[in-house]
Amino acid sequence: IGKSGLEQVFEKRLKGKDGKRIIIADEAGKEKAVLAQIEAAAGETIRLTIDGELQQTVYDELKSDTGSAAAIDPQTGDVLALVSSPSYDPNAFQRGILGKQYQQWNDDPDKPFLNRFAQGYAPGSAFKVITAAIGLDTKKLDPAEKKNISGLTWSADSSWGNYYVKRVHDVNPVNLQDALVYSDNIYFAQTALGIGRDAFTEETAKYGVGEAIPVPYPLKKSQLANDGIQNDIQLADTGYGQGELTMTSLQVALMFSALVNDGNMIYPLLSEDDGAGSAKYWKEHVMSPETAALLKSDLVKAVSTAGGAGHG
């Protein structure tokens, strides 16, 4: 009996049906006649796109922390890993779990029973790529323009009171490539404000924000805000992946797939069955091919540049 995860999702298909026989037997129990019979039916075999070795590798990388991770093939849509850490062994429940072990898991402050890859969290700096794409495609962002950003904190004006946006690297001036290489919160806060609340809301919807991801697993829908972006501070924070913006790690991976598909987001596949008749792309033309190529190039530099956000 599937109690959690995909075993629970696919319970009816995996379980099969018991067989039954009504017989007449003599005093010794020897069968004399069969009055009625229903043959047993084996459950279905469901082949996942998950790569077991990769799943284990990612879990081993994460297991000392709390978090989630997703890995996909961005050109086929195969979901290769979905990891929640810390976790537990569901087979322990099949064998008969000791109360002591259950209590240990249940009382653990890191909550191993919480499936984090199914939950929505602030995507943080990963979302800066989407803010950049929206800015480029709406012509509100010039990638070559050097913005004058001085110091590690910034606020738009006195109406923000004591609130400010903070960044890690004091780089000045800053163009788009610099902002991605050094993951500059202030640059993307200013970019979001330049795009404007209405355009920003409309454009993020193209990436499936607010929609269910089309996989047969109950994943939390992403959201831009609890009840719409209310003010400039919230818009600025959303621009670098904070505010009330939440999404699953799988949605982040799917958005990044647009960078290698000429601006199209791949359709996710979790089992071999999913590929039958499904479209190649979940969302088409979310960004222009030119924008996708530029951002991919800049992200390569974020890894290759010493001191860059992805270099370590």
C-alpha atoms as one frame of an Amber mdcrd trajectory, in Angstrom:
protein
   0.000   0.000   0.000   1.519   3.279  -1.115   1.572   5.628   1.868   3.674
   8.461   0.461   5.331   9.837  -2.655   4.745   8.348  -6.075   3.695   5.032
  -4.522   0.716   6.891  -3.075   0.051   8.909  -6.239   0.021   5.763  -8.406
  -1.522   3.469  -5.773  -4.455   2.257  -7.892  -2.282   1.469 -10.898   0.523
  -0.204  -8.938  -1.565  -2.304  -6.561  -3.299  -4.748  -8.904  -6.271  -6.867
  -7.841  -6.524  -9.887  -5.569  -7.749 -13.151  -7.028 -10.693 -15.064  -5.495
 -11.948 -18.639  -5.652 -15.044 -20.323  -4.249 -14.481 -24.087  -4.048 -16.022
 -27.262  -2.680 -13.580 -29.338  -0.651 -13.868 -32.665   1.173 -13.251 -33.213
   4.878  -9.499 -33.484   4.268  -9.454 -30.123   2.478  -8.943 -31.628  -0.958
 -10.468 -29.510  -3.677 -13.390 -31.210  -5.452 -14.924 -28.433  -7.540 -14.492
 -24.751  -8.363 -17.775 -22.853  -8.244 -16.464 -19.381  -9.117 -13.105 -17.806
  -9.769 -11.629 -14.346 -10.412  -8.043 -14.301 -11.623  -5.530 -12.138  -9.810
  -4.260  -9.155 -11.809  -0.762  -7.813 -11.342  -0.285  -4.082 -10.929   1.139
  -1.956 -13.704   4.826  -1.348 -14.200   5.482   2.394 -14.221   8.871   3.503
 -15.466   9.974   6.902 -14.201  12.301   9.373 -15.867  14.113   9.690 -12.510
  17.795   8.710 -12.706  18.397   6.686  -9.532  22.139   7.319  -9.402  21.716
  11.069  -9.915  18.942  11.160  -7.308  21.299   9.514  -4.799  24.188  11.826
  -5.718  22.091  14.962  -5.248  20.711  13.669  -1.959  24.221  12.919  -0.684
  25.235  16.501  -1.540  22.224  17.924   0.326  21.785  15.563   3.251  23.649
  17.694   5.796  21.303  20.609   5.030  17.587  21.272   4.743  16.484  22.027
   1.200  15.187  20.767  -2.109  16.671  20.225  -5.545  15.450  19.360  -9.017
  17.392  18.210 -12.053  15.958  17.970 -15.566  17.135  17.278 -19.085  16.279
  20.711 -20.505  15.946  19.449 -24.079  13.750  16.380 -23.514  11.889  17.478
 -20.374  12.832  14.319 -18.429  12.752  14.993 -14.693  15.979  13.315 -13.559
  15.912  14.068  -9.823  13.538  15.504  -7.230  15.159  15.623  -3.828  13.979
  16.696  -0.389  16.460  16.836   2.482  16.531  15.585   5.152  14.440  12.537
   4.371  13.539   9.126   5.786  13.255   5.515   4.592   9.601   4.800   3.703
  10.382   1.063   3.583  10.702   1.167   7.371   6.910   1.515   7.557   6.423
  -1.618   5.426   8.653  -3.715   7.655   7.091  -2.410  10.862   8.582   0.684
  12.399   9.600   0.961  16.030   7.879   3.701  17.976  11.276   5.076  18.987
  12.355   5.562  15.367   9.053   7.197  14.416   9.280   9.557  17.384  12.842
  10.496  16.434  11.780  11.452  12.891   8.601  13.166  14.035  10.387  15.283
  16.669  13.363  16.195  14.454  13.365  20.035  14.086  14.566  19.621  10.476
  11.266  17.836   9.672  12.273  14.832   7.528   8.569  14.080   6.876   8.178
  17.445   5.099   8.488  17.001   1.339  10.334  20.170   0.436  10.480  19.624
  -3.338   6.674  19.750  -3.364   6.588  23.061  -1.470   7.028  26.619  -2.677
   9.920  28.727  -1.406  11.480  32.040  -2.394  13.640  31.248  -5.453  16.089
  34.008  -4.542  18.824  34.821  -7.028  17.696  32.167  -9.508  14.793  34.477
 -10.376  17.103  37.315 -11.431  17.401  35.625 -14.825  13.650  35.983 -15.329
  13.673  39.637 -14.242  16.490  40.241 -16.723  14.600  38.449 -19.512  11.460
  40.500 -18.877  13.473  43.706 -18.849  15.210  42.841 -22.113  12.062  41.737
 -23.946  10.003  44.737 -22.811  12.879  47.059 -23.821  13.065  48.405 -20.276
  16.610  47.130 -19.793  19.674  47.975 -21.851  22.214  45.204 -21.164  25.173
  47.437 -22.020  24.144  50.374 -19.825  26.416  50.880 -16.843  24.248  51.727
 -13.824  25.808  53.852 -11.112  25.298  51.827  -7.923  27.432  52.920  -4.994
  27.824  50.992  -1.747  26.164  47.851  -0.449  22.707  49.280   0.328  20.135
  51.256  -1.650  16.623  52.633  -1.267  14.553  54.424  -3.889  13.589  57.505
  -1.876  12.513  58.760   1.542   9.110  57.026   1.239  10.932  53.729   1.918
  11.752  54.882   5.444  14.374  52.617   6.997  13.929  49.898   4.376  16.724
  49.209   1.890  17.972  46.586  -0.563  21.343  45.042   0.230  23.951  43.446
  -2.052  27.158  41.496  -1.360  29.690  42.953  -3.824  30.467  46.682  -4.067
  30.877  46.816  -7.845  30.352  50.133  -9.629  29.251  50.828 -12.324  27.192
  47.699 -13.146  25.821  46.398 -16.460  23.684  43.269 -16.920  26.639  40.908
 -17.250  28.223  42.304 -14.069  24.895  42.032 -12.245  24.550  38.337 -13.132
  28.196  37.530 -12.482  28.083  39.133  -9.024  24.385  38.444  -8.329  23.582
  42.090  -7.636  20.297  42.461  -5.707  20.204  46.220  -6.136  20.541  46.039
  -9.937  17.587  43.662 -10.257  15.476  45.591  -7.749  15.978  48.679  -9.923
  15.233  46.656 -13.072  11.900  45.452 -11.647  10.940  49.024 -10.755  11.842
  50.125 -14.277   9.606  47.426 -15.774   6.659  48.474 -13.601   4.190  46.478
 -11.526   1.597  45.702 -14.224   4.069  44.681 -16.933   6.093  42.635 -14.452
   2.968  40.769 -13.307   1.820  40.133 -16.876   5.206  38.912 -18.067   5.879
  36.534 -15.159   2.563  34.792 -15.901   4.062  33.671 -19.238   6.486  31.484
 -17.248   3.673  29.541 -15.572   3.769  31.526 -12.330   0.433  30.840 -10.645
  -0.195  27.601 -12.581   0.137  23.951 -11.634   3.126  22.220 -13.214   1.770
  19.512 -15.568   3.184  16.432 -13.812   1.193  13.700 -11.995   2.481  14.759
  -8.581   0.897  17.257  -6.165   3.346  20.153  -6.326   2.520  23.532  -4.818
   1.560  26.176  -7.378   3.998  29.047  -7.660   2.854  32.558  -6.822   4.076
  36.060  -7.549   2.505  37.494  -4.369  -0.145  36.611  -1.809  -2.614  39.154
  -3.204  -0.856  41.003  -5.991   2.216  43.207  -5.660   1.127  46.026  -3.364
   3.901  48.613  -3.582   7.338  49.486  -4.963   9.212  47.894  -2.075   7.514
  44.567  -2.771   8.122  44.917  -6.515  11.816  45.662  -5.903  12.180  42.642
  -3.598  10.396  40.391  -6.095  12.868  41.457  -8.778  15.657  39.552  -7.029
  13.519  36.569  -6.029  12.260  37.580  -2.589   9.091  39.399  -1.462   6.158
  36.976  -1.470   7.346  35.137  -4.595   7.413  31.348  -4.100   7.970  28.381
  -6.396   9.205  24.805  -6.375  12.736  23.908  -7.380  11.273  22.062 -10.396
   9.619  25.242 -11.667  12.934  27.090 -11.431  14.593  24.352 -13.491  11.818
  24.501 -16.098  12.174  28.282 -16.413  15.916  27.906 -16.978  15.200  25.415
 -19.786  14.136  28.395 -21.915  17.800  29.426 -22.080  18.699  26.370 -24.180
  15.457  26.124 -26.179  15.428  29.493 -27.937  13.123  30.963 -25.308  10.707
  28.007 -24.913  10.114  26.189 -21.598  10.273  22.409 -21.942   7.270  20.222
 -21.041   8.185  18.172 -17.927   8.033  14.357 -18.064   8.016  12.303 -14.859
   7.272   8.882 -16.348   7.573   7.267 -19.757   3.779   7.476 -20.081   3.850
  11.270 -19.862   5.615  11.618 -23.192   2.770  10.075 -25.182   0.927  12.848
 -26.972   2.297  15.694 -24.872   3.632  18.848 -26.445   7.381  19.407 -26.532
   7.068  22.735 -24.747   4.975  23.693 -21.737   5.307  27.431 -22.437   6.362
  28.799 -25.810   8.120  32.090 -26.558   8.488  33.121 -22.912  11.599  35.049
 -23.961  13.094  35.881 -27.337  15.848  33.640 -28.761  18.232  36.594 -28.607
  17.485  37.162 -24.927  17.954  33.459 -24.176  21.347  33.419 -25.908  22.546
  36.560 -24.118  21.502  35.356 -20.678  23.039  31.917 -21.226  26.330  33.565
 -22.146  26.219  35.786 -19.054  25.466  32.822 -16.777  28.456  30.943 -18.178
  30.551  33.939 -17.116  28.960  33.834 -13.639  30.600  30.416 -13.289  33.861
  31.025 -15.180  34.700  34.420 -13.640  36.805  34.318 -10.490  34.696  35.803
  -7.717  31.503  35.202  -9.693  28.356  33.943  -7.985  28.712  30.434  -9.407
  32.513  30.176  -9.549  33.090  28.188  -6.354
